[in-house]
Tab-separated table of C-alpha atoms in Angstrom:
chain	number	residue	atom	x	y	z
A	1	MET	CA	161.927	289.701	205.474
A	2	GLU	CA	160.676	289.902	209.079
A	3	LEU	CA	160.484	287.264	211.650
A	4	ARG	CA	156.878	287.268	211.568
A	5	HIS	CA	156.931	285.857	207.993
A	6	LEU	CA	159.239	283.022	209.180
A	7	SER	CA	156.955	282.100	211.757
A	8	ALA	CA	153.756	282.194	209.559
A	9	PHE	CA	155.700	280.157	206.927
A	10	VAL	CA	156.560	277.314	209.615
A	11	ALA	CA	152.820	277.454	211.068
A	12	VAL	CA	151.346	276.816	207.406
A	13	ALA	CA	154.186	274.625	206.767
A	14	GLU	CA	153.579	272.184	209.557
A	15	GLU	CA	149.725	272.436	209.585
A	16	LEU	CA	149.276	272.655	205.822
A	17	HIS	CA	146.177	274.383	206.156
A	18	PHE	CA	145.702	278.011	206.489
A	19	GLY	CA	143.034	278.220	208.750
A	20	ARG	CA	144.472	275.965	211.533
A	21	ALA	CA	147.608	277.963	210.923
A	22	ALA	CA	145.912	281.428	211.221
A	23	ARG	CA	144.266	280.068	214.640
A	24	ARG	CA	147.575	278.733	215.844
A	25	LEU	CA	149.003	282.033	215.305
A	26	GLN	CA	146.009	284.011	216.892
A	27	MET	CA	145.383	285.958	213.745
A	28	ALA	CA	142.944	286.097	211.018
A	29	GLN	CA	143.640	283.978	207.607
A	30	PRO	CA	143.708	287.069	205.264
A	31	PRO	CA	146.745	288.786	206.850
A	32	LEU	CA	148.357	285.240	207.032
A	33	SER	CA	148.031	284.518	203.469
A	34	GLN	CA	149.293	287.920	202.690
A	35	GLN	CA	152.522	287.374	204.965
A	36	ILE	CA	153.001	284.249	202.731
A	37	ARG	CA	152.774	286.229	199.573
A	38	GLN	CA	154.983	288.536	200.626
A	39	LEU	CA	157.650	286.145	201.623
A	40	GLU	CA	157.278	284.195	198.592
A	41	LYS	CA	157.796	287.650	196.473
A	42	GLU	CA	160.780	288.479	198.432
A	43	LEU	CA	162.341	284.875	197.610
A	44	ASP	CA	161.156	285.032	194.395
A	45	VAL	CA	160.008	281.371	194.657
A	46	GLN	CA	156.629	279.616	195.349
A	47	LEU	CA	156.712	277.902	198.622
A	48	PHE	CA	153.383	276.317	198.748
A	49	GLU	CA	150.994	274.487	196.158
A	50	ARG	CA	147.413	275.800	196.996
A	51	THR	CA	144.294	274.224	195.919
A	52	THR	CA	140.668	274.609	197.131
A	53	ARG	CA	141.291	270.994	199.123
A	54	SER	CA	144.815	271.081	199.921
A	55	VAL	CA	147.996	272.893	200.916
A	56	ARG	CA	151.504	271.419	200.026
A	57	LEU	CA	155.016	272.499	200.387
A	58	THR	CA	156.855	272.785	196.920
A	59	SER	CA	160.586	271.660	196.737
A	60	ALA	CA	161.463	275.252	197.514
A	61	GLY	CA	159.381	275.338	200.417
A	62	GLU	CA	160.730	272.036	201.878
A	63	ALA	CA	164.334	273.183	201.519
A	64	PHE	CA	163.412	276.463	203.254
A	65	LEU	CA	161.691	274.843	206.086
A	66	GLU	CA	164.667	273.470	208.191
A	67	PRO	CA	166.782	276.268	207.791
A	68	VAL	CA	163.963	278.511	209.014
A	69	ARG	CA	163.271	276.233	212.057
A	70	THR	CA	167.004	276.553	213.135
A	71	VAL	CA	166.874	280.387	212.809
A	72	LEU	CA	163.871	280.279	214.972
A	73	ALA	CA	164.947	277.986	217.348
A	74	ASP	CA	168.422	279.725	217.606
A	75	LEU	CA	166.470	283.121	217.898
A	76	ASP	CA	164.358	281.555	221.185
A	77	THR	CA	167.735	280.347	222.662
A	78	ALA	CA	169.293	283.743	222.415
A	79	VAL	CA	166.074	285.202	223.954
A	80	ARG	CA	166.084	282.680	226.997
A	81	ALA	CA	170.004	283.198	227.325
A	82	ALA	CA	169.332	286.724	227.407
A	83	GLY	CA	166.477	286.517	229.954
A	84	ALA	CA	168.774	284.011	232.115
A	85	ALA	CA	171.880	286.317	232.041
A	86	GLY	CA	169.399	289.286	233.101
A	87	ARG	CA	168.205	287.115	235.829
A	88	GLY	CA	171.757	286.071	237.084
A	89	GLU	CA	171.298	282.552	235.894
A	90	TYR	CA	174.340	282.830	233.336
A	91	GLY	CA	177.469	285.202	233.572
A	92	ARG	CA	180.759	285.309	235.417
A	93	VAL	CA	181.729	286.472	239.105
A	94	THR	CA	185.004	286.995	240.326
A	95	ILE	CA	185.815	286.247	244.015
A	96	GLY	CA	188.603	287.010	245.839
A	97	PHE	CA	189.382	284.958	249.174
A	98	ALA	CA	192.184	284.012	251.273
A	99	GLY	CA	192.621	280.367	251.346
A	100	ALA	CA	192.731	278.991	255.048
A	101	SER	CA	190.300	281.348	256.410
A	102	SER	CA	187.887	280.964	254.005
A	103	HIS	CA	188.025	277.022	254.166
A	104	GLU	CA	184.422	276.405	255.684
A	105	THR	CA	182.827	279.750	254.192
A	106	LEU	CA	183.989	279.560	250.394
A	107	PRO	CA	182.759	275.868	249.789
A	108	LEU	CA	179.287	276.480	251.285
A	109	LEU	CA	178.728	279.531	248.965
A	110	THR	CA	180.084	277.959	245.684
A	111	ARG	CA	178.166	274.848	246.527
A	112	ALA	CA	175.182	276.629	247.088
A	113	VAL	CA	175.695	278.946	243.605
A	114	ARG	CA	176.440	275.923	241.366
A	115	ALA	CA	173.181	274.159	242.914
A	116	ALA	CA	171.027	277.298	242.218
A	117	HIS	CA	172.650	278.594	238.888
A	118	PRO	CA	174.673	275.767	237.373
A	119	GLY	CA	175.349	278.105	234.136
A	120	LEU	CA	176.942	280.739	236.543
A	121	GLU	CA	180.606	280.810	236.294
A	122	LEU	CA	182.758	281.537	239.465
A	123	VAL	CA	186.113	282.955	238.916
A	124	MET	CA	188.336	282.368	242.150
A	125	LYS	CA	191.155	284.449	242.857
A	126	GLY	CA	192.837	282.625	245.878
A	127	GLN	CA	195.644	283.941	248.570
A	128	THR	CA	193.761	287.427	248.003
A	129	TYR	CA	194.531	288.983	251.683
A	130	ALA	CA	191.214	290.825	253.047
A	131	ASP	CA	192.836	294.171	252.712
A	132	ALA	CA	194.066	293.305	248.846
A	133	ALA	CA	190.306	291.742	248.252
A	134	LEU	CA	188.548	295.096	249.608
A	135	ALA	CA	190.765	296.919	247.381
A	136	GLY	CA	189.953	294.816	244.392
A	137	VAL	CA	186.419	295.095	245.044
A	138	ALA	CA	186.714	298.971	245.109
A	139	ASP	CA	188.803	299.260	241.895
A	140	GLY	CA	186.247	296.798	239.927
A	141	SER	CA	189.009	294.008	239.411
A	142	LEU	CA	186.878	291.602	241.763
A	143	ASP	CA	182.882	291.522	241.924
A	144	LEU	CA	183.073	290.123	245.388
A	145	GLY	CA	185.699	289.564	248.159
A	146	PHE	CA	185.904	287.884	251.496
A	147	VAL	CA	186.997	290.455	253.821
A	148	ARG	CA	187.217	291.419	257.436
A	149	LEU	CA	185.922	294.547	259.108
A	150	PRO	CA	186.260	297.377	258.855
A	151	VAL	CA	185.181	298.324	255.425
A	152	THR	CA	185.888	301.924	254.951
A	153	ARG	CA	186.056	302.169	250.951
A	154	PRO	CA	183.467	304.628	249.637
A	155	GLY	CA	181.067	302.868	247.436
A	156	VAL	CA	181.480	299.215	248.954
A	157	GLN	CA	178.648	297.527	250.522
A	158	TYR	CA	179.228	294.396	252.909
A	159	ARG	CA	177.529	291.897	254.989
A	160	VAL	CA	179.166	290.090	258.101
A	161	ILE	CA	179.105	286.292	257.325
A	162	ASP	CA	181.445	285.152	260.398
A	163	GLU	CA	183.003	286.125	263.471
A	164	GLU	CA	186.431	284.589	264.182
A	165	GLU	CA	188.668	284.548	267.748
A	166	LEU	CA	192.058	285.404	267.448
A	167	LEU	CA	194.094	282.256	269.026
A	168	CYS	CA	197.689	281.275	269.774
A	169	ALA	CA	199.259	278.545	267.572
A	170	LEU	CA	202.485	277.285	269.443
A	171	PRO	CA	204.792	274.159	268.924
A	172	SER	CA	203.388	271.148	270.951
A	173	ASP	CA	206.455	270.898	273.033
A	174	HIS	CA	206.582	274.620	273.740
A	175	PRO	CA	206.460	275.551	277.451
A	176	LEU	CA	203.541	277.595	277.148
A	177	ALA	CA	201.210	274.523	275.244
A	178	GLY	CA	200.695	273.399	278.827
A	179	LEU	CA	198.483	276.383	279.492
A	180	GLU	CA	194.789	276.405	279.057
A	181	ARG	CA	194.761	280.141	277.867
A	182	VAL	CA	197.864	281.926	277.045
A	183	PRO	CA	198.329	285.588	277.946
A	184	VAL	CA	199.630	287.839	275.107
A	185	GLU	CA	202.332	289.360	277.514
A	186	VAL	CA	204.060	286.246	278.254
A	187	LEU	CA	204.950	286.154	274.381
A	188	THR	CA	207.131	289.264	274.658
A	189	GLU	CA	210.125	287.160	274.049
A	190	GLU	CA	208.856	284.788	271.583
A	191	PRO	CA	210.202	284.677	268.270
A	192	PHE	CA	206.986	285.289	265.565
A	193	VAL	CA	205.874	283.773	262.638
A	194	THR	CA	203.359	285.637	260.308
A	195	PHE	CA	202.235	287.261	257.315
A	196	PRO	CA	204.547	290.012	255.566
A	197	ALA	CA	204.577	293.550	256.698
A	198	ASN	CA	202.302	295.518	254.403
A	199	SER	CA	200.766	292.735	252.655
A	200	GLY	CA	197.180	293.669	253.481
A	201	SER	CA	196.704	290.823	256.122
A	202	THR	CA	194.001	291.928	258.946
A	203	VAL	CA	195.598	288.970	260.689
A	204	ARG	CA	198.748	290.356	260.734
A	205	ASP	CA	197.500	293.648	261.657
A	206	ALA	CA	195.460	292.154	264.598
A	207	THR	CA	198.743	290.369	265.770
A	208	VAL	CA	200.489	293.472	265.948
A	209	GLY	CA	197.778	295.288	267.729
A	210	ALA	CA	197.233	292.439	270.329
A	211	CYS	CA	200.978	292.726	271.088
A	212	GLU	CA	201.258	296.337	271.195
A	213	ALA	CA	198.204	296.413	273.441
A	214	ALA	CA	200.276	293.763	275.806
A	215	GLY	CA	203.068	296.189	276.029
A	216	PHE	CA	205.510	294.947	273.176
A	217	ILE	CA	206.283	294.879	269.592
A	218	PRO	CA	206.045	291.098	268.220
A	219	ARG	CA	209.850	289.915	266.935
A	220	VAL	CA	208.995	288.357	263.923
A	221	VAL	CA	211.757	286.165	262.661
A	222	GLN	CA	210.115	284.670	259.594
A	223	GLU	CA	207.239	285.598	257.121
A	224	ALA	CA	205.003	283.509	254.945
A	225	PRO	CA	202.510	284.183	252.412
A	226	ASP	CA	199.549	281.853	253.909
A	227	SER	CA	198.553	280.387	256.880
A	228	TYR	CA	199.292	276.933	256.080
A	229	THR	CA	203.108	277.629	255.424
A	230	ILE	CA	203.006	280.093	258.877
A	231	LEU	CA	201.586	277.041	260.784
A	232	ALA	CA	204.174	274.308	259.134
A	233	LEU	CA	206.946	276.366	260.437
A	234	VAL	CA	205.325	276.863	263.830
A	235	ALA	CA	205.003	273.009	263.962
A	236	ALA	CA	208.507	273.171	263.119
A	237	GLY	CA	209.630	275.092	266.024
A	238	VAL	CA	210.633	278.261	264.181
A	239	GLY	CA	208.175	280.248	266.309
A	240	VAL	CA	204.715	281.107	267.707
A	241	THR	CA	201.894	282.885	265.812
A	242	LEU	CA	198.529	284.330	266.418
A	243	THR	CA	196.002	283.089	264.121
A	244	VAL	CA	192.212	283.002	263.398
A	245	SER	CA	189.662	280.406	264.657
A	246	SER	CA	188.717	279.567	261.032
A	247	CYS	CA	192.353	278.259	260.488
A	248	ARG	CA	192.015	275.445	263.358
A	249	HIS	CA	191.195	272.935	260.949
A	250	ILE	CA	194.804	272.984	259.955
A	251	GLN	CA	196.063	270.023	261.982
A	252	GLN	CA	199.924	268.893	262.055
A	253	ASN	CA	202.279	266.927	264.178
A	254	GLY	CA	203.782	269.431	266.504
A	255	LEU	CA	201.285	271.975	266.516
A	256	VAL	CA	198.667	273.106	269.032
A	257	TYR	CA	196.080	275.904	269.492
A	258	ARG	CA	195.223	277.596	272.442
A	259	PRO	CA	192.693	280.299	273.258
A	260	LEU	CA	194.209	283.723	274.423
A	261	ALA	CA	193.472	284.663	278.122
A	262	GLY	CA	191.432	287.739	279.045
A	263	PRO	CA	188.787	289.120	276.684
A	264	SER	CA	188.736	287.485	273.441
A	265	ILE	CA	189.903	289.350	270.381
A	266	ARG	CA	187.392	288.950	267.766
A	267	LEU	CA	187.510	289.606	263.987
A	268	ARG	CA	184.375	289.826	261.576
A	269	ALA	CA	184.607	288.359	258.481
A	270	ALA	CA	182.505	289.853	255.646
A	271	LEU	CA	181.227	289.484	252.021
A	272	ALA	CA	181.985	292.987	250.124
A	273	TRP	CA	180.898	294.170	246.772
A	274	ARG	CA	180.518	297.598	244.811
A	275	THR	CA	177.108	299.272	245.521
A	276	ASP	CA	177.065	300.196	241.891
A	277	ASN	CA	178.043	296.858	240.257
A	278	PRO	CA	175.295	296.484	237.911
A	279	SER	CA	176.054	292.579	237.416
A	280	ALA	CA	172.721	290.538	237.497
A	281	ALA	CA	174.946	287.530	238.170
A	282	LEU	CA	176.792	289.107	241.398
A	283	HIS	CA	173.111	289.984	243.029
A	284	ALA	CA	172.313	286.249	242.112
A	285	VAL	CA	175.423	285.110	244.083
A	286	LEU	CA	174.303	287.549	246.767
A	287	ALA	CA	170.869	286.276	246.959
A	288	VAL	CA	172.160	282.551	247.296
A	289	ALA	CA	174.821	283.980	250.016
A	290	GLN	CA	171.831	285.111	252.032
A	291	SER	CA	170.855	281.541	252.773
A	292	ALA	CA	174.374	279.840	252.422
A	293	LEU	CA	176.291	282.143	254.525
A	294	PRO	CA	173.750	284.103	256.870
A	295	THR	CA	174.655	286.874	259.119
A	296	PRO	CA	175.616	285.315	262.556
A	297	ALA	CA	172.702	285.815	265.109
A	298	CYS	CA	175.459	287.572	267.198
A	299	HIS	CA	176.036	290.400	264.898
């Protein structure tokens, strides 16, 4: 039994006329009649009562019609689903991101993807430091990562989506809070709150690099896993920190942000993915990201 036999049966059953059914199927009438006879022979039942004037379904034909319609409809659904998946309209994309610094960019991307491809599932992996997100992309555990430059992993491609500035966050009653800009060197004796060492945090690395460039190693008195906790500890007077401008949305009593004096220290944020990742869903997300998260003009 072939699908063409089933399609021929439904056409004749709905038209109840071999000539009209043949025209509907864009074929000649004799081959259509032959297909119906082959189907009846395989089923060992008569599906139609034929006279010179009319064609009628037998009881066997009536019983056969709805299940065949269901089979053909399910096949059509399967074909459409395969095509949609091939175009990236269905499927799953796993995204690694850090919560606070992706506060603005991540919702822009997810809303745009869901509007363009509502059948596509986004699996979000939060609290993923930039280096860890890059490692996840490189080893295939993540399809897409919110990372920061530099991206040096072989086989990983990236596109810059934002440029952030390193800021100083202080308790509001701190003597340095009265400055318009804070020179990094005046933080020499200050206690620091920051991300754990060896966590893969590019903000931690930038903090240490800025302090070393100013001639000292930061005295870290407290480590915390995310920007929300770090800034809460700063507001509580535990210490100071250097953070990125994308975290400035975190507003708490007792917390102030001040730009650093001198040339600004900038970190570029990017989306990263494996060049050889064949996922159509991933490439659909990347296409949406081109407009939802364009590369800054200054890059």
